[in-house]
Amino acid sequence: MRVALVHDYLNQYGGAERVLEAFCEIWPEAPIFTLIYDKERTGQAFEGRKIKTSFLQKVPFVRAHHRPFLMMMPLGIERFDLSKYDLVISDSASFAKGVIVRPKTLHICYCHTPTRYVWDDSHKYVREFNYPDFVKSLVPLFLNYLRLWDEASSARPDYYLANSFFVAERIKKYYNRSAEVIHPPVKINNFFISSRLDDYFLLVSRFLPYKKIDLAIEAFNRLGWPLKVVGDGPEKKRLKKIAKKNIEFVGLVSEKKLREYYARCQAFIFPQEEDFGIAAVEAMASGRPVIAFYAGGALEIVKEGETGIFFKEQTVDSLMEALKKFRPEDFSPQAIRQHALQFDKEIFKKKIREFVNQSIHPVK
């Protein structure tokens, strides 16, 4: 069986790319079709793979700043020739699901979310668009085109898989498609429980507005407690400007160093409404509790009072109230790690194989 993998764009390394890594392990010979590829920005995680990019790869600056080129991405995805493949797996949060395949080709979409900036987050996206007002006034016109394309392309996959029940509900709302839930993979055995805890709290994230890192920074500014922030992104300069001296930005770190940060923190801070939350599971695999906003994928990850606690409103005061109530001695690191085992990568791969086999050979 000839298999192809399709990914939106490979110019970062986050949760979607970890899913793609697992797909690569299941189908090691399958090529990856993606709009753009940057070896360095993906940490060389896909070095040695056969990667086929779109015409956008040759556009200047696109690998570092892809958002201004969103209008060209539907054309880039639709120009991929997948006619010789029997099975296409698209790993999609935006464009990958829109590939065009033969009638006999089975297309399964693993969907991280219906495209955020054209559906429920569209108004917020316009407000946060970091361009002059004249350009910003034109953005809704472009988003309307992308919304129409996104709706049309959502009919192309034969089956949908969702990374959480939260996302499955959004797929049903915006695409009117049903989706089976298979939670994304976490390399549980890469993480460990430490016998020593340090006095800091930890936040690991890409620096994007919807991640609500500024909310956590303001809460820790007021409390004066130590917070380490791991990550990078377009919001970096603004976030560093508003942070006080008790907040340390450590940048992007090696996997080894990240595991140490997880294992020795008091707790992991998760202030955003997330589709799932791989970083939160990684913290739990390290035996550390999570302090999370009560929404989205966190509701499928965190068990109140057992693996963490929630704050109910996405405000500084609500987060501060949860932080003041938090006591690390109330939690068992071993029980937290045991809970995280259900999200192990090998379980994910087993479920994906089973779903594909059932889709190819449906029970009559």
mmCIF file of C-alpha atoms in Angstrom:
data_model
loop_
_atom_site.group_PDB
_atom_site.id
_atom_site.type_symbol
_atom_site.label_atom_id
_atom_site.label_comp_id
_atom_site.label_asym_id
_atom_site.label_seq_id
_atom_site.Cartn_x
_atom_site.Cartn_y
_atom_site.Cartn_z
ATOM 1 C CA MET A 1 0.000 0.000 0.000
ATOM 2 C CA ARG A 2 1.419 3.382 -1.039
ATOM 3 C CA VAL A 3 1.063 5.950 1.751
ATOM 4 C CA ALA A 4 1.586 9.719 1.761
ATOM 5 C CA LEU A 5 1.647 12.061 4.760
ATOM 6 C CA VAL A 6 0.472 15.678 4.420
ATOM 7 C CA HIS A 7 1.291 18.431 6.939
ATOM 8 C CA ASP A 8 0.344 22.119 6.923
ATOM 9 C CA TYR A 9 3.822 23.638 7.187
ATOM 10 C CA LEU A 10 7.038 22.421 8.769
ATOM 11 C CA ASN A 11 8.595 25.607 10.108
ATOM 12 C CA GLN A 12 8.206 24.939 13.835
ATOM 13 C CA TYR A 13 8.261 22.031 16.255
ATOM 14 C CA GLY A 14 5.149 21.683 18.369
ATOM 15 C CA GLY A 15 2.343 19.245 19.092
ATOM 16 C CA ALA A 16 1.312 18.747 15.461
ATOM 17 C CA GLU A 17 4.890 17.933 14.496
ATOM 18 C CA ARG A 18 5.090 15.320 17.253
ATOM 19 C CA VAL A 19 2.000 13.683 15.770
ATOM 20 C CA LEU A 20 3.699 13.721 12.373
ATOM 21 C CA GLU A 21 6.773 12.077 13.929
ATOM 22 C CA ALA A 22 4.569 9.229 15.170
ATOM 23 C CA PHE A 23 3.029 8.856 11.698
ATOM 24 C CA CYS A 24 6.557 8.647 10.296
ATOM 25 C CA GLU A 25 7.300 5.770 12.658
ATOM 26 C CA ILE A 26 4.164 3.929 11.547
ATOM 27 C CA TRP A 27 4.886 4.537 7.841
ATOM 28 C CA PRO A 28 8.678 5.012 7.593
ATOM 29 C CA GLU A 29 8.707 4.970 3.778
ATOM 30 C CA ALA A 30 5.920 7.516 3.323
ATOM 31 C CA PRO A 31 6.905 10.917 1.886
ATOM 32 C CA ILE A 32 5.808 14.112 3.621
ATOM 33 C CA PHE A 33 3.998 16.743 1.550
ATOM 34 C CA THR A 34 4.061 20.167 3.199
ATOM 35 C CA LEU A 35 3.689 23.785 2.103
ATOM 36 C CA ILE A 36 7.052 24.911 3.485
ATOM 37 C CA TYR A 37 9.933 23.244 5.327
ATOM 38 C CA ASP A 38 12.682 24.638 7.535
ATOM 39 C CA LYS A 39 15.135 22.050 8.821
ATOM 40 C CA GLU A 40 16.520 24.259 11.575
ATOM 41 C CA ARG A 41 13.179 25.519 12.891
ATOM 42 C CA THR A 42 11.951 21.929 13.264
ATOM 43 C CA GLY A 43 15.063 20.963 15.201
ATOM 44 C CA GLN A 44 16.073 18.615 12.363
ATOM 45 C CA ALA A 45 13.380 16.215 13.617
ATOM 46 C CA PHE A 46 12.587 15.157 10.029
ATOM 47 C CA GLU A 47 16.144 14.946 8.758
ATOM 48 C CA GLY A 48 16.485 12.108 6.240
ATOM 49 C CA ARG A 49 12.779 11.991 5.374
ATOM 50 C CA LYS A 50 11.565 12.471 1.807
ATOM 51 C CA ILE A 51 9.905 15.902 2.011
ATOM 52 C CA LYS A 52 8.047 17.494 -0.892
ATOM 53 C CA THR A 53 7.263 21.205 -0.600
ATOM 54 C CA SER A 54 4.985 23.542 -2.541
ATOM 55 C CA PHE A 55 5.960 26.500 -4.735
ATOM 56 C CA LEU A 56 5.840 28.627 -1.562
ATOM 57 C CA GLN A 57 9.155 27.153 -0.472
ATOM 58 C CA LYS A 58 10.893 29.476 -2.936
ATOM 59 C CA VAL A 59 9.132 32.649 -1.755
ATOM 60 C CA PRO A 60 11.542 34.913 0.182
ATOM 61 C CA PHE A 61 11.036 35.089 3.987
ATOM 62 C CA VAL A 62 8.101 32.639 3.962
ATOM 63 C CA ARG A 63 9.742 30.085 6.254
ATOM 64 C CA ALA A 64 10.204 32.652 9.012
ATOM 65 C CA HIS A 65 6.998 34.651 8.366
ATOM 66 C CA HIS A 66 4.352 32.455 6.752
ATOM 67 C CA ARG A 67 1.213 34.317 7.887
ATOM 68 C CA PRO A 68 1.287 37.044 5.190
ATOM 69 C CA PHE A 69 1.110 34.253 2.591
ATOM 70 C CA LEU A 70 -2.025 32.485 3.853
ATOM 71 C CA MET A 71 -4.020 33.418 0.741
ATOM 72 C CA MET A 72 -1.616 31.420 -1.426
ATOM 73 C CA MET A 73 -1.720 28.273 0.686
ATOM 74 C CA PRO A 74 -4.948 26.715 -0.672
ATOM 75 C CA LEU A 75 -3.381 26.790 -4.152
ATOM 76 C CA GLY A 76 -0.171 25.287 -2.794
ATOM 77 C CA ILE A 77 -1.992 22.382 -1.132
ATOM 78 C CA GLU A 78 -4.232 21.657 -4.116
ATOM 79 C CA ARG A 79 -1.273 21.482 -6.510
ATOM 80 C CA PHE A 80 0.235 18.453 -4.773
ATOM 81 C CA ASP A 81 -0.101 15.387 -7.011
ATOM 82 C CA LEU A 82 -1.154 12.457 -4.810
ATOM 83 C CA SER A 83 -2.588 10.341 -7.613
ATOM 84 C CA LYS A 84 -0.233 7.389 -7.061
ATOM 85 C CA TYR A 85 -1.070 6.886 -3.378
ATOM 86 C CA ASP A 86 -3.610 4.473 -1.883
ATOM 87 C CA LEU A 87 -3.724 6.071 1.569
ATOM 88 C CA VAL A 88 -3.266 9.745 2.475
ATOM 89 C CA ILE A 89 -2.970 10.832 6.109
ATOM 90 C CA SER A 90 -3.304 14.591 6.561
ATOM 91 C CA ASP A 91 -2.081 16.091 9.830
ATOM 92 C CA SER A 92 -4.020 19.324 9.793
ATOM 93 C CA ALA A 93 -4.865 22.465 11.721
ATOM 94 C CA SER A 94 -5.580 24.447 8.552
ATOM 95 C CA PHE A 95 -4.689 23.520 4.971
ATOM 96 C CA ALA A 96 -3.441 19.914 4.818
ATOM 97 C CA LYS A 97 -6.941 18.417 4.810
ATOM 98 C CA GLY A 98 -7.579 20.237 1.513
ATOM 99 C CA VAL A 99 -5.411 18.004 -0.680
ATOM 100 C CA ILE A 100 -7.131 16.517 -3.699
ATOM 101 C CA VAL A 101 -6.943 12.741 -4.107
ATOM 102 C CA ARG A 102 -8.344 10.113 -6.475
ATOM 103 C CA PRO A 103 -11.798 8.666 -5.731
ATOM 104 C CA LYS A 104 -10.247 5.330 -4.749
ATOM 105 C CA THR A 105 -7.653 6.865 -2.411
ATOM 106 C CA LEU A 106 -8.506 6.697 1.285
ATOM 107 C CA HIS A 107 -7.969 10.091 2.954
ATOM 108 C CA ILE A 108 -7.931 10.221 6.764
ATOM 109 C CA CYS A 109 -7.495 13.608 8.424
ATOM 110 C CA TYR A 110 -6.035 13.861 11.908
ATOM 111 C CA CYS A 111 -7.448 17.256 12.831
ATOM 112 C CA HIS A 112 -5.885 19.379 15.572
ATOM 113 C CA THR A 113 -8.573 22.032 15.180
ATOM 114 C CA PRO A 114 -10.836 23.568 12.554
ATOM 115 C CA THR A 115 -8.805 26.518 11.252
ATOM 116 C CA ARG A 116 -8.757 28.899 14.217
ATOM 117 C CA TYR A 117 -8.459 32.250 12.473
ATOM 118 C CA VAL A 118 -11.375 31.692 10.089
ATOM 119 C CA TRP A 119 -13.897 30.366 12.620
ATOM 120 C CA ASP A 120 -14.287 31.002 16.350
ATOM 121 C CA ASP A 121 -11.069 33.009 16.713
ATOM 122 C CA SER A 122 -11.497 35.149 13.571
ATOM 123 C CA HIS A 123 -12.392 38.435 15.324
ATOM 124 C CA LYS A 124 -9.607 37.992 17.850
ATOM 125 C CA TYR A 125 -7.179 37.236 15.008
ATOM 126 C CA VAL A 126 -8.034 40.540 13.312
ATOM 127 C CA ARG A 127 -7.580 42.491 16.562
ATOM 128 C CA GLU A 128 -4.199 40.879 17.206
ATOM 129 C CA PHE A 129 -2.964 41.142 13.606
ATOM 130 C CA ASN A 130 0.323 43.015 13.977
ATOM 131 C CA TYR A 131 0.107 45.239 10.887
ATOM 132 C CA PRO A 132 -0.941 48.862 10.105
ATOM 133 C CA ASP A 133 -4.644 49.713 10.422
ATOM 134 C CA PHE A 134 -5.114 49.991 6.652
ATOM 135 C CA VAL A 135 -3.818 46.462 6.127
ATOM 136 C CA LYS A 136 -5.796 45.220 9.120
ATOM 137 C CA SER A 137 -9.014 46.602 7.581
ATOM 138 C CA LEU A 138 -8.539 44.312 4.572
ATOM 139 C CA VAL A 139 -7.955 41.157 6.617
ATOM 140 C CA PRO A 140 -11.683 40.269 7.017
ATOM 141 C CA LEU A 141 -12.031 40.157 3.221
ATOM 142 C CA PHE A 142 -9.196 37.631 2.985
ATOM 143 C CA LEU A 143 -10.575 35.628 5.878
ATOM 144 C CA ASN A 144 -13.951 35.380 4.155
ATOM 145 C CA TYR A 145 -12.280 33.725 1.144
ATOM 146 C CA LEU A 146 -10.320 31.372 3.396
ATOM 147 C CA ARG A 147 -13.488 30.522 5.341
ATOM 148 C CA LEU A 148 -15.291 29.534 2.146
ATOM 149 C CA TRP A 149 -12.311 27.454 1.021
ATOM 150 C CA ASP A 150 -11.992 25.839 4.438
ATOM 151 C CA GLU A 151 -15.649 24.820 4.448
ATOM 152 C CA ALA A 152 -15.387 23.359 0.947
ATOM 153 C CA SER A 153 -12.137 21.506 1.674
ATOM 154 C CA SER A 154 -13.535 20.043 4.900
ATOM 155 C CA ALA A 155 -15.618 17.647 2.774
ATOM 156 C CA ARG A 156 -12.535 16.097 1.149
ATOM 157 C CA PRO A 157 -11.329 13.650 3.842
ATOM 158 C CA ASP A 158 -13.160 10.333 4.079
ATOM 159 C CA TYR A 159 -12.719 10.186 7.847
ATOM 160 C CA TYR A 160 -11.780 12.585 10.615
ATOM 161 C CA LEU A 161 -9.797 11.869 13.747
ATOM 162 C CA ALA A 162 -9.722 14.548 16.470
ATOM 163 C CA ASN A 163 -7.034 15.107 19.068
ATOM 164 C CA SER A 164 -9.648 15.706 21.799
ATOM 165 C CA PHE A 165 -13.390 15.608 22.428
ATOM 166 C CA PHE A 166 -13.250 19.399 22.576
ATOM 167 C CA VAL A 167 -11.970 19.499 18.986
ATOM 168 C CA ALA A 168 -14.420 16.792 17.869
ATOM 169 C CA GLU A 169 -17.273 19.078 18.938
ATOM 170 C CA ARG A 170 -15.783 21.955 16.942
ATOM 171 C CA ILE A 171 -15.365 19.722 13.870
ATOM 172 C CA LYS A 172 -19.050 18.852 14.135
ATOM 173 C CA LYS A 173 -20.043 22.513 14.528
ATOM 174 C CA TYR A 174 -17.979 24.049 11.730
ATOM 175 C CA TYR A 175 -17.582 21.143 9.287
ATOM 176 C CA ASN A 176 -20.674 19.090 10.133
ATOM 177 C CA ARG A 177 -18.481 15.980 10.227
ATOM 178 C CA SER A 178 -18.160 13.324 12.908
ATOM 179 C CA ALA A 179 -14.733 12.539 14.316
ATOM 180 C CA GLU A 180 -13.329 9.719 16.414
ATOM 181 C CA VAL A 181 -11.031 10.892 19.209
ATOM 182 C CA ILE A 182 -7.455 9.638 19.503
ATOM 183 C CA HIS A 183 -5.444 11.787 21.889
ATOM 184 C CA PRO A 184 -2.034 12.868 20.545
ATOM 185 C CA PRO A 185 1.192 11.067 21.490
ATOM 186 C CA VAL A 186 3.544 11.879 24.345
ATOM 187 C CA LYS A 187 6.908 10.167 24.841
ATOM 188 C CA ILE A 188 6.134 9.310 28.457
ATOM 189 C CA ASN A 189 9.319 7.325 29.017
ATOM 190 C CA ASN A 190 11.428 10.377 28.153
ATOM 191 C CA PHE A 191 10.339 12.015 31.409
ATOM 192 C CA PHE A 192 11.168 11.176 35.015
ATOM 193 C CA ILE A 193 10.173 11.926 38.587
ATOM 194 C CA SER A 194 12.838 13.856 40.482
ATOM 195 C CA SER A 195 13.673 13.361 44.136
ATOM 196 C CA ARG A 196 14.441 17.080 44.343
ATOM 197 C CA LEU A 197 12.086 20.012 43.764
ATOM 198 C CA ASP A 198 13.183 23.605 43.211
ATOM 199 C CA ASP A 199 11.138 26.660 44.131
ATOM 200 C CA TYR A 200 10.014 27.767 40.640
ATOM 201 C CA PHE A 201 6.823 27.278 38.650
ATOM 202 C CA LEU A 202 7.074 26.414 34.954
ATOM 203 C CA LEU A 203 5.383 27.472 31.716
ATOM 204 C CA VAL A 204 6.318 25.891 28.354
ATOM 205 C CA SER A 205 4.738 27.359 25.235
ATOM 206 C CA ARG A 206 5.088 29.053 21.892
ATOM 207 C CA PHE A 207 4.769 32.787 22.403
ATOM 208 C CA LEU A 208 1.433 33.470 20.693
ATOM 209 C CA PRO A 209 -1.424 35.700 21.915
ATOM 210 C CA TYR A 210 -3.948 32.894 22.492
ATOM 211 C CA LYS A 211 -1.495 31.060 24.774
ATOM 212 C CA LYS A 212 -2.204 33.744 27.445
ATOM 213 C CA ILE A 213 1.375 33.840 28.694
ATOM 214 C CA ASP A 214 0.830 37.506 29.601
ATOM 215 C CA LEU A 215 -1.871 36.435 32.054
ATOM 216 C CA ALA A 216 0.574 34.138 33.861
ATOM 217 C CA ILE A 217 3.281 36.802 33.827
ATOM 218 C CA GLU A 218 0.991 39.378 35.427
ATOM 219 C CA ALA A 219 -0.088 36.913 38.125
ATOM 220 C CA PHE A 220 3.519 36.086 39.003
ATOM 221 C CA ASN A 221 4.475 39.769 38.777
ATOM 222 C CA ARG A 222 1.969 40.492 41.532
ATOM 223 C CA LEU A 223 2.913 37.486 43.659
ATOM 224 C CA GLY A 224 6.648 37.910 43.207
ATOM 225 C CA TRP A 225 7.070 34.125 42.929
ATOM 226 C CA PRO A 226 9.684 32.611 40.580
ATOM 227 C CA LEU A 227 8.432 31.530 37.154
ATOM 228 C CA LYS A 228 10.530 30.003 34.399
ATOM 229 C CA VAL A 229 9.206 30.413 30.854
ATOM 230 C CA VAL A 230 10.451 28.029 28.163
ATOM 231 C CA GLY A 231 9.782 28.796 24.504
ATOM 232 C CA ASP A 232 9.968 31.407 21.785
ATOM 233 C CA GLY A 233 7.725 33.165 19.296
ATOM 234 C CA PRO A 234 6.435 36.478 17.959
ATOM 235 C CA GLU A 235 5.273 37.703 21.387
ATOM 236 C CA LYS A 236 8.724 37.346 22.965
ATOM 237 C CA LYS A 237 9.709 41.027 23.003
ATOM 238 C CA ARG A 238 6.391 42.204 24.461
ATOM 239 C CA LEU A 239 6.307 39.494 27.122
ATOM 240 C CA LYS A 240 9.851 40.152 28.287
ATOM 241 C CA LYS A 241 9.047 43.856 28.535
ATOM 242 C CA ILE A 242 6.138 43.327 30.942
ATOM 243 C CA ALA A 243 7.873 40.691 33.116
ATOM 244 C CA LYS A 244 9.558 41.535 36.418
ATOM 245 C CA LYS A 245 12.847 40.105 37.683
ATOM 246 C CA ASN A 246 11.235 37.062 39.310
ATOM 247 C CA ILE A 247 10.336 35.762 35.830
ATOM 248 C CA GLU A 248 13.082 34.081 33.829
ATOM 249 C CA PHE A 249 12.857 33.511 30.071
ATOM 250 C CA VAL A 250 15.122 30.552 29.303
ATOM 251 C CA GLY A 251 14.367 30.389 25.558
ATOM 252 C CA LEU A 252 14.340 27.178 23.576
ATOM 253 C CA VAL A 253 16.183 24.416 25.400
ATOM 254 C CA SER A 254 17.378 20.893 24.649
ATOM 255 C CA GLU A 255 15.087 17.941 25.347
ATOM 256 C CA LYS A 256 17.378 16.916 28.217
ATOM 257 C CA LYS A 257 17.212 20.336 29.849
ATOM 258 C CA LEU A 258 13.446 20.558 29.330
ATOM 259 C CA ARG A 259 12.960 17.239 31.137
ATOM 260 C CA GLU A 260 14.909 18.622 34.093
ATOM 261 C CA TYR A 261 12.794 21.779 34.176
ATOM 262 C CA TYR A 262 9.605 19.697 34.202
ATOM 263 C CA ALA A 263 10.813 17.301 36.896
ATOM 264 C CA ARG A 264 11.920 19.954 39.408
ATOM 265 C CA CYS A 265 9.165 22.564 39.138
ATOM 266 C CA GLN A 266 6.564 23.111 41.844
ATOM 267 C CA ALA A 267 3.778 22.947 39.252
ATOM 268 C CA PHE A 268 3.134 23.526 35.572
ATOM 269 C CA ILE A 269 1.112 26.614 34.559
ATOM 270 C CA PHE A 270 -1.400 26.132 31.722
ATOM 271 C CA PRO A 271 -3.351 29.402 31.282
ATOM 272 C CA GLN A 272 -4.740 28.976 27.764
ATOM 273 C CA GLU A 273 -7.775 27.285 26.250
ATOM 274 C CA GLU A 274 -5.982 24.581 24.289
ATOM 275 C CA ASP A 275 -7.190 21.951 21.855
ATOM 276 C CA PHE A 276 -5.351 19.308 23.880
ATOM 277 C CA GLY A 277 -2.145 20.238 25.730
ATOM 278 C CA ILE A 278 0.868 17.996 25.162
ATOM 279 C CA ALA A 279 3.104 20.127 27.406
ATOM 280 C CA ALA A 280 0.711 19.602 30.320
ATOM 281 C CA VAL A 281 0.909 15.829 29.826
ATOM 282 C CA GLU A 282 4.703 16.031 29.700
ATOM 283 C CA ALA A 283 4.639 17.787 33.073
ATOM 284 C CA MET A 284 2.413 15.044 34.473
ATOM 285 C CA ALA A 285 4.740 12.391 33.029
ATOM 286 C CA SER A 286 7.338 14.073 35.246
ATOM 287 C CA GLY A 287 5.050 13.683 38.249
ATOM 288 C CA ARG A 288 4.247 17.377 38.503
ATOM 289 C CA PRO A 289 0.735 18.786 39.000
ATOM 290 C CA VAL A 290 -0.839 21.194 36.515
ATOM 291 C CA ILE A 291 -2.585 24.479 37.320
ATOM 292 C CA ALA A 292 -4.890 24.917 34.312
ATOM 293 C CA PHE A 293 -7.653 27.124 32.984
ATOM 294 C CA TYR A 294 -10.954 25.240 33.184
ATOM 295 C CA ALA A 295 -11.632 24.859 29.455
ATOM 296 C CA GLY A 296 -10.724 22.985 26.297
ATOM 297 C CA GLY A 297 -8.409 19.989 26.243
ATOM 298 C CA ALA A 298 -7.295 20.533 29.848
ATOM 299 C CA LEU A 299 -10.628 19.075 30.970
ATOM 300 C CA GLU A 300 -9.579 15.770 29.343
ATOM 301 C CA ILE A 301 -6.098 15.807 30.873
ATOM 302 C CA VAL A 302 -6.301 17.173 34.413
ATOM 303 C CA LYS A 303 -8.217 15.484 37.247
ATOM 304 C CA GLU A 304 -9.082 18.088 39.855
ATOM 305 C CA GLY A 305 -7.290 17.429 43.138
ATOM 306 C CA GLU A 306 -5.434 14.390 41.765
ATOM 307 C CA THR A 307 -3.219 15.595 38.910
ATOM 308 C CA GLY A 308 -3.711 19.325 39.331
ATOM 309 C CA ILE A 309 -6.169 22.119 39.991
ATOM 310 C CA PHE A 310 -8.230 24.470 37.827
ATOM 311 C CA PHE A 311 -8.876 28.189 37.832
ATOM 312 C CA LYS A 312 -12.357 28.900 36.505
ATOM 313 C CA GLU A 313 -11.958 32.337 34.899
ATOM 314 C CA GLN A 314 -9.226 33.370 32.458
ATOM 315 C CA THR A 315 -8.207 36.301 34.620
ATOM 316 C CA VAL A 316 -5.173 37.244 36.682
ATOM 317 C CA ASP A 317 -7.183 37.230 39.913
ATOM 318 C CA SER A 318 -8.580 33.748 39.267
ATOM 319 C CA LEU A 319 -5.134 32.326 38.515
ATOM 320 C CA MET A 320 -3.662 34.018 41.609
ATOM 321 C CA GLU A 321 -6.403 32.511 43.764
ATOM 322 C CA ALA A 322 -5.561 29.014 42.474
ATOM 323 C CA LEU A 323 -1.831 29.575 43.010
ATOM 324 C CA LYS A 324 -2.386 30.645 46.613
ATOM 325 C CA LYS A 325 -4.450 27.503 47.279
ATOM 326 C CA PHE A 326 -1.911 25.184 45.651
ATOM 327 C CA ARG A 327 0.182 22.945 47.920
ATOM 328 C CA PRO A 328 2.596 20.488 46.264
ATOM 329 C CA GLU A 329 2.371 18.068 49.204
ATOM 330 C CA ASP A 330 -1.298 17.446 48.314
ATOM 331 C CA PHE A 331 -0.251 15.523 45.181
ATOM 332 C CA SER A 332 1.402 12.164 44.573
ATOM 333 C CA PRO A 333 4.017 12.328 41.778
ATOM 334 C CA GLN A 334 3.622 8.597 41.170
ATOM 335 C CA ALA A 335 -0.168 8.870 40.803
ATOM 336 C CA ILE A 336 0.199 11.845 38.446
ATOM 337 C CA ARG A 337 2.637 9.949 36.227
ATOM 338 C CA GLN A 338 0.380 6.873 36.256
ATOM 339 C CA HIS A 339 -2.472 9.024 34.947
ATOM 340 C CA ALA A 340 -0.256 10.330 32.130
ATOM 341 C CA LEU A 341 0.537 6.814 30.867
ATOM 342 C CA GLN A 342 -2.739 6.664 28.923
ATOM 343 C CA PHE A 343 -1.328 9.267 26.504
ATOM 344 C CA ASP A 344 1.844 7.331 25.672
ATOM 345 C CA LYS A 345 3.023 7.406 22.057
ATOM 346 C CA GLU A 346 2.892 3.633 21.638
ATOM 347 C CA ILE A 347 -0.797 3.643 22.606
ATOM 348 C CA PHE A 348 -1.399 6.392 20.043
ATOM 349 C CA LYS A 349 0.341 4.407 17.300
ATOM 350 C CA LYS A 350 -1.644 1.272 18.151
ATOM 351 C CA LYS A 351 -4.947 3.165 17.945
ATOM 352 C CA ILE A 352 -3.986 4.804 14.635
ATOM 353 C CA ARG A 353 -3.068 1.436 13.083
ATOM 354 C CA GLU A 354 -6.356 -0.055 14.258
ATOM 355 C CA PHE A 355 -8.384 2.841 12.862
ATOM 356 C CA VAL A 356 -6.649 2.677 9.485
ATOM 357 C CA ASN A 357 -7.123 -1.095 9.262
ATOM 358 C CA GLN A 358 -10.816 -0.771 10.115
ATOM 359 C CA SER A 359 -11.197 1.984 7.528
ATOM 360 C CA ILE A 360 -9.553 -0.105 4.807
ATOM 361 C CA HIS A 361 -11.467 -3.265 5.781
ATOM 362 C CA PRO A 362 -14.744 -2.064 7.309
ATOM 363 C CA VAL A 363 -16.888 -4.612 9.131
ATOM 364 C CA LYS A 364 -20.026 -5.295 7.101
#
